[in-house]
């Protein structure tokens, strides 16, 4: 399937969208995992030069964004009532 080249702006928008979606998770551990996974995936793919590889990575990122958005909604329905130790404010 031939597609137009993915622009740098589209990639940055995907990156920011994934990080924004990660912030929506109520649970600290899941929120940090999603953030870490996003950063690691983009660092892993930053040296891609082949347009097919870039398109495949972008498509995978869009799929991951859709999954993360759905999961954020599900996790918000079953949010923990007690905050994590990492989120507790120190006195």
Short mmCIF file of N, CA, C and O in Angstrom, two decimals:
data_model
loop_
_atom_site.label_atom_id
_atom_site.label_comp_id
_atom_site.label_asym_id
_atom_site.label_seq_id
_atom_site.Cartn_x
_atom_site.Cartn_y
_atom_site.Cartn_z
N UNK A 1 0.85 -1.17 0.00
CA UNK A 1 0.00 0.00 0.00
C UNK A 1 0.90 1.23 0.00
O UNK A 1 1.72 1.42 0.88
N UNK A 2 0.79 2.07 -0.99
CA UNK A 2 1.59 3.29 -1.10
C UNK A 2 0.89 4.42 -0.34
O UNK A 2 -0.31 4.61 -0.45
N UNK A 3 1.68 5.14 0.42
CA UNK A 3 1.12 6.27 1.15
C UNK A 3 2.10 7.43 1.06
O UNK A 3 3.29 7.25 0.79
N UNK A 4 1.61 8.62 1.30
CA UNK A 4 2.45 9.81 1.26
C UNK A 4 3.44 9.76 2.42
O UNK A 4 3.20 9.10 3.44
N UNK A 5 4.55 10.43 2.24
CA UNK A 5 5.57 10.47 3.28
C UNK A 5 5.00 11.13 4.54
O UNK A 5 4.22 12.08 4.46
N UNK A 6 5.39 10.61 5.66
CA UNK A 6 4.93 11.14 6.94
C UNK A 6 5.79 12.35 7.29
O UNK A 6 7.02 12.27 7.28
N UNK A 7 5.17 13.47 7.58
CA UNK A 7 5.92 14.69 7.89
C UNK A 7 6.42 14.67 9.34
O UNK A 7 5.89 13.94 10.19
N UNK A 8 7.40 15.47 9.61
CA UNK A 8 7.96 15.59 10.95
C UNK A 8 6.89 16.10 11.92
O UNK A 8 6.82 15.66 13.06
N UNK A 9 6.07 17.01 11.44
CA UNK A 9 4.99 17.55 12.28
C UNK A 9 4.00 16.49 12.70
O UNK A 9 3.52 16.49 13.83
N UNK A 10 3.67 15.58 11.79
CA UNK A 10 2.75 14.49 12.11
C UNK A 10 3.35 13.56 13.17
O UNK A 10 2.65 13.10 14.08
N UNK A 11 4.64 13.31 13.05
CA UNK A 11 5.32 12.44 14.01
C UNK A 11 5.37 13.10 15.38
O UNK A 11 5.08 12.46 16.40
N UNK A 12 5.68 14.39 15.41
CA UNK A 12 5.70 15.10 16.69
C UNK A 12 4.31 15.19 17.31
O UNK A 12 4.17 15.10 18.54
N UNK A 13 3.29 15.34 16.48
CA UNK A 13 1.93 15.37 16.98
C UNK A 13 1.56 14.02 17.60
O UNK A 13 0.93 13.98 18.67
N UNK A 14 1.97 12.94 16.96
CA UNK A 14 1.73 11.60 17.51
C UNK A 14 2.44 11.43 18.85
O UNK A 14 1.87 10.92 19.81
N UNK A 15 3.69 11.88 18.92
CA UNK A 15 4.47 11.80 20.15
C UNK A 15 3.79 12.56 21.29
O UNK A 15 3.60 12.03 22.38
N UNK A 16 3.39 13.79 21.01
CA UNK A 16 2.72 14.59 22.04
C UNK A 16 1.37 13.99 22.43
O UNK A 16 0.99 14.02 23.61
N UNK A 17 0.67 13.44 21.46
CA UNK A 17 -0.63 12.82 21.76
C UNK A 17 -0.46 11.60 22.65
O UNK A 17 -1.25 11.38 23.58
N UNK A 18 0.56 10.81 22.40
CA UNK A 18 0.82 9.64 23.25
C UNK A 18 1.18 10.07 24.67
O UNK A 18 0.71 9.47 25.64
N UNK A 19 2.00 11.10 24.80
CA UNK A 19 2.36 11.58 26.14
C UNK A 19 1.14 12.19 26.85
O UNK A 19 0.96 12.00 28.06
N UNK A 20 0.30 12.90 26.11
CA UNK A 20 -0.92 13.47 26.69
C UNK A 20 -1.86 12.38 27.17
O UNK A 20 -2.46 12.48 28.24
N UNK A 21 -1.98 11.34 26.38
CA UNK A 21 -2.85 10.22 26.75
C UNK A 21 -2.28 9.51 27.97
O UNK A 21 -3.04 9.08 28.84
N UNK A 22 -0.97 9.40 28.06
CA UNK A 22 -0.34 8.75 29.22
C UNK A 22 -0.69 9.51 30.50
O UNK A 22 -0.89 8.89 31.55
N UNK A 23 -0.79 10.82 30.42
CA UNK A 23 -1.13 11.62 31.61
C UNK A 23 -2.55 11.39 32.10
O UNK A 23 -2.89 11.71 33.23
N UNK A 24 -3.39 10.81 31.26
CA UNK A 24 -4.80 10.60 31.64
C UNK A 24 -5.00 9.38 32.53
O UNK A 24 -6.06 9.22 33.12
N UNK A 25 -4.01 8.50 32.63
CA UNK A 25 -4.15 7.32 33.47
C UNK A 25 -4.15 7.72 34.93
O UNK A 25 -3.33 8.54 35.36
N UNK A 26 -5.05 7.15 35.70
CA UNK A 26 -5.19 7.49 37.12
C UNK A 26 -4.07 6.86 37.95
O UNK A 26 -3.59 7.46 38.90
N UNK A 27 -3.67 5.67 37.59
CA UNK A 27 -2.66 4.93 38.35
C UNK A 27 -1.26 5.39 37.99
O UNK A 27 -0.89 5.46 36.83
N UNK A 28 -0.47 5.70 39.01
CA UNK A 28 0.89 6.20 38.82
C UNK A 28 1.74 5.24 37.99
O UNK A 28 2.43 5.65 37.07
N UNK A 29 1.70 3.95 38.33
CA UNK A 29 2.56 2.98 37.65
C UNK A 29 2.22 2.86 36.17
O UNK A 29 3.12 2.80 35.32
N UNK A 30 0.96 2.83 35.84
CA UNK A 30 0.55 2.72 34.45
C UNK A 30 0.87 4.01 33.70
O UNK A 30 1.33 3.98 32.56
N UNK A 31 0.65 5.13 34.35
CA UNK A 31 0.96 6.43 33.74
C UNK A 31 2.45 6.54 33.40
O UNK A 31 2.82 6.90 32.28
N UNK A 32 3.29 6.17 34.35
CA UNK A 32 4.74 6.23 34.11
C UNK A 32 5.19 5.20 33.09
O UNK A 32 6.09 5.46 32.29
N UNK A 33 4.57 4.02 33.09
CA UNK A 33 4.92 3.01 32.09
C UNK A 33 4.58 3.49 30.69
O UNK A 33 5.39 3.36 29.76
N UNK A 34 3.40 4.07 30.51
CA UNK A 34 2.99 4.56 29.19
C UNK A 34 3.92 5.68 28.72
O UNK A 34 4.30 5.72 27.55
N UNK A 35 4.28 6.54 29.63
CA UNK A 35 5.20 7.63 29.29
C UNK A 35 6.58 7.08 28.89
O UNK A 35 7.14 7.46 27.86
N UNK A 36 7.09 6.17 29.70
CA UNK A 36 8.40 5.57 29.44
C UNK A 36 8.40 4.78 28.13
O UNK A 36 9.34 4.86 27.34
N UNK A 37 7.33 4.04 27.89
CA UNK A 37 7.22 3.24 26.67
C UNK A 37 7.18 4.13 25.43
O UNK A 37 7.79 3.81 24.41
N UNK A 38 6.49 5.25 25.51
CA UNK A 38 6.43 6.19 24.40
C UNK A 38 7.81 6.76 24.09
O UNK A 38 8.26 6.76 22.94
N UNK A 39 8.49 7.23 25.11
CA UNK A 39 9.82 7.83 24.92
C UNK A 39 10.78 6.79 24.36
O UNK A 39 11.53 7.08 23.41
N UNK A 40 10.77 5.59 24.91
CA UNK A 40 11.68 4.53 24.44
C UNK A 40 11.41 4.14 22.99
O UNK A 40 12.34 3.95 22.21
N UNK A 41 10.14 4.04 22.61
CA UNK A 41 9.80 3.66 21.25
C UNK A 41 10.25 4.72 20.25
O UNK A 41 10.78 4.39 19.18
N UNK A 42 10.07 5.98 20.59
CA UNK A 42 10.49 7.04 19.67
C UNK A 42 12.01 7.12 19.59
O UNK A 42 12.55 7.39 18.51
N UNK A 43 12.70 6.91 20.69
CA UNK A 43 14.17 6.88 20.64
C UNK A 43 14.67 5.72 19.80
O UNK A 43 15.65 5.84 19.08
N UNK A 44 14.01 4.59 19.93
CA UNK A 44 14.40 3.40 19.17
C UNK A 44 14.24 3.64 17.67
O UNK A 44 15.04 3.15 16.87
N UNK A 45 13.24 4.39 17.28
CA UNK A 45 12.93 4.60 15.86
C UNK A 45 13.45 5.92 15.30
O UNK A 45 13.18 6.23 14.15
N UNK A 46 14.19 6.68 16.07
CA UNK A 46 14.63 8.00 15.61
C UNK A 46 15.61 7.95 14.44
O UNK A 46 15.72 8.91 13.68
N UNK A 47 16.29 6.84 14.26
CA UNK A 47 17.28 6.73 13.19
C UNK A 47 16.73 6.09 11.92
O UNK A 47 17.50 5.82 11.00
N UNK A 48 15.43 5.86 11.85
CA UNK A 48 14.86 5.26 10.66
C UNK A 48 14.98 6.23 9.48
O UNK A 48 14.71 7.43 9.62
N UNK A 49 15.37 5.69 8.33
CA UNK A 49 15.48 6.53 7.13
C UNK A 49 14.60 6.01 6.00
O UNK A 49 14.19 6.77 5.13
N UNK A 50 14.32 4.73 5.99
CA UNK A 50 13.49 4.13 4.94
C UNK A 50 12.04 4.58 5.12
O UNK A 50 11.48 4.47 6.21
N UNK A 51 11.45 5.08 4.06
CA UNK A 51 10.09 5.61 4.16
C UNK A 51 9.08 4.53 4.52
O UNK A 51 8.10 4.81 5.22
N UNK A 52 9.31 3.30 4.07
CA UNK A 52 8.39 2.21 4.44
C UNK A 52 8.49 1.90 5.93
O UNK A 52 7.48 1.66 6.59
N UNK A 53 9.70 1.91 6.46
CA UNK A 53 9.89 1.64 7.89
C UNK A 53 9.28 2.77 8.73
O UNK A 53 8.67 2.52 9.77
N UNK A 54 9.44 3.99 8.26
CA UNK A 54 8.86 5.14 8.97
C UNK A 54 7.34 5.05 8.96
O UNK A 54 6.69 5.26 9.99
N UNK A 55 6.77 4.70 7.82
CA UNK A 55 5.31 4.56 7.71
C UNK A 55 4.80 3.44 8.61
O UNK A 55 3.75 3.58 9.25
N UNK A 56 5.55 2.33 8.66
CA UNK A 56 5.14 1.21 9.51
C UNK A 56 5.21 1.61 10.98
O UNK A 56 4.29 1.30 11.76
N UNK A 57 6.27 2.30 11.38
CA UNK A 57 6.41 2.74 12.77
C UNK A 57 5.32 3.75 13.13
O UNK A 57 4.76 3.71 14.23
N UNK A 58 5.01 4.64 12.20
CA UNK A 58 3.96 5.64 12.43
C UNK A 58 2.60 4.96 12.57
O UNK A 58 1.83 5.30 13.47
N UNK A 59 2.34 3.99 11.71
CA UNK A 59 1.08 3.26 11.78
C UNK A 59 0.96 2.51 13.10
O UNK A 59 -0.11 2.49 13.73
N UNK A 60 2.05 1.91 13.54
CA UNK A 60 2.06 1.21 14.83
C UNK A 60 1.81 2.20 15.97
O UNK A 60 1.08 1.91 16.91
N UNK A 61 2.41 3.38 15.88
CA UNK A 61 2.20 4.41 16.90
C UNK A 61 0.76 4.86 16.97
O UNK A 61 0.21 5.07 18.06
N UNK A 62 0.12 5.02 15.80
CA UNK A 62 -1.30 5.40 15.78
C UNK A 62 -2.16 4.32 16.42
O UNK A 62 -3.09 4.62 17.16
N UNK A 63 -1.82 3.06 16.14
CA UNK A 63 -2.55 1.95 16.75
C UNK A 63 -2.37 1.97 18.27
O UNK A 63 -3.34 1.79 19.01
N UNK A 64 -1.14 2.20 18.72
CA UNK A 64 -0.87 2.27 20.16
C UNK A 64 -1.61 3.43 20.81
O UNK A 64 -2.06 3.34 21.95
N UNK A 65 -1.74 4.54 20.08
CA UNK A 65 -2.48 5.69 20.61
C UNK A 65 -3.95 5.34 20.80
O UNK A 65 -4.54 5.67 21.83
N UNK A 66 -4.52 4.66 19.83
CA UNK A 66 -5.93 4.25 19.95
C UNK A 66 -6.12 3.31 21.14
O UNK A 66 -7.08 3.45 21.91
N UNK A 67 -5.21 2.37 21.31
CA UNK A 67 -5.29 1.43 22.44
C UNK A 67 -5.16 2.19 23.75
O UNK A 67 -5.92 1.96 24.70
N UNK A 68 -4.19 3.10 23.82
CA UNK A 68 -3.96 3.86 25.06
C UNK A 68 -5.18 4.70 25.42
O UNK A 68 -5.55 4.81 26.59
N UNK A 69 -5.82 5.31 24.43
CA UNK A 69 -7.02 6.12 24.70
C UNK A 69 -8.14 5.26 25.26
O UNK A 69 -8.81 5.65 26.22
N UNK A 70 -8.34 4.08 24.66
CA UNK A 70 -9.38 3.18 25.18
C UNK A 70 -9.05 2.72 26.59
O UNK A 70 -9.91 2.69 27.46
N UNK A 71 -7.80 2.37 26.82
CA UNK A 71 -7.39 1.89 28.14
C UNK A 71 -7.51 2.99 29.20
O UNK A 71 -7.86 2.71 30.34
N UNK A 72 -7.22 4.22 28.83
CA UNK A 72 -7.35 5.33 29.79
C UNK A 72 -8.79 5.47 30.24
O UNK A 72 -9.06 5.72 31.42
N UNK A 73 -9.73 5.28 29.32
CA UNK A 73 -11.15 5.37 29.68
C UNK A 73 -11.52 4.22 30.61
O UNK A 73 -12.17 4.42 31.64
N UNK A 74 -11.09 3.01 30.27
CA UNK A 74 -11.40 1.84 31.10
C UNK A 74 -10.79 1.99 32.49
O UNK A 74 -11.45 1.74 33.50
N UNK A 75 -9.53 2.41 32.54
CA UNK A 75 -8.88 2.57 33.84
C UNK A 75 -9.54 3.67 34.67
O UNK A 75 -9.56 3.61 35.89
N UNK A 76 -10.08 4.70 34.01
CA UNK A 76 -10.74 5.76 34.78
C UNK A 76 -12.03 5.26 35.42
O UNK A 76 -12.45 5.76 36.45
N UNK A 77 -12.67 4.26 34.80
CA UNK A 77 -13.88 3.69 35.38
C UNK A 77 -13.59 2.89 36.64
O UNK A 77 -14.43 2.78 37.53
N UNK A 78 -12.39 2.33 36.71
CA UNK A 78 -12.00 1.50 37.85
C UNK A 78 -10.79 2.09 38.55
O UNK A 78 -9.87 1.38 38.93
N UNK A 79 -10.80 3.38 38.74
CA UNK A 79 -9.67 4.07 39.35
C UNK A 79 -9.51 3.65 40.81
O UNK A 79 -10.50 3.46 41.52
N UNK A 80 -8.27 3.50 41.25
CA UNK A 80 -8.05 3.13 42.66
C UNK A 80 -8.47 4.27 43.58
O UNK A 80 -8.33 5.45 43.24
N UNK A 81 -9.02 3.91 44.72
CA UNK A 81 -9.49 4.93 45.66
C UNK A 81 -8.35 5.47 46.51
O UNK A 81 -8.45 6.57 47.04
N UNK A 82 -7.28 4.70 46.63
CA UNK A 82 -6.14 5.11 47.43
C UNK A 82 -4.99 5.46 46.49
O UNK A 82 -4.68 4.71 45.57
N UNK A 83 -4.36 6.59 46.73
CA UNK A 83 -3.24 7.02 45.91
C UNK A 83 -2.02 6.13 46.17
O UNK A 83 -1.86 5.58 47.25
N UNK A 84 -1.16 6.05 45.18
CA UNK A 84 0.08 5.32 45.30
C UNK A 84 1.02 6.05 46.26
O UNK A 84 0.89 7.26 46.48
N UNK A 85 1.97 5.34 46.82
CA UNK A 85 2.96 5.96 47.69
C UNK A 85 3.74 7.03 46.94
O UNK A 85 4.11 8.05 47.50
N UNK A 86 3.95 6.80 45.67
CA UNK A 86 4.69 7.75 44.84
C UNK A 86 3.91 9.05 44.65
O UNK A 86 4.50 10.10 44.41
N UNK A 87 2.60 9.00 44.75
CA UNK A 87 1.77 10.19 44.56
C UNK A 87 1.43 10.90 45.84
O UNK A 87 0.96 12.03 45.82
N UNK A 88 1.66 10.25 46.99
CA UNK A 88 1.32 10.85 48.26
C UNK A 88 2.22 12.06 48.53
O UNK A 88 3.42 12.03 48.28
N UNK A 89 1.62 13.13 49.01
CA UNK A 89 2.40 14.32 49.32
C UNK A 89 3.10 14.13 50.66
O UNK A 89 2.50 13.71 51.63
N UNK A 90 4.39 14.46 50.65
CA UNK A 90 5.13 14.33 51.90
C UNK A 90 4.81 15.49 52.83
O UNK A 90 4.53 16.61 52.38
N UNK A 91 4.86 15.23 54.10
CA UNK A 91 4.49 16.24 55.10
C UNK A 91 5.71 17.00 55.53
O UNK A 91 6.77 16.61 55.64
#
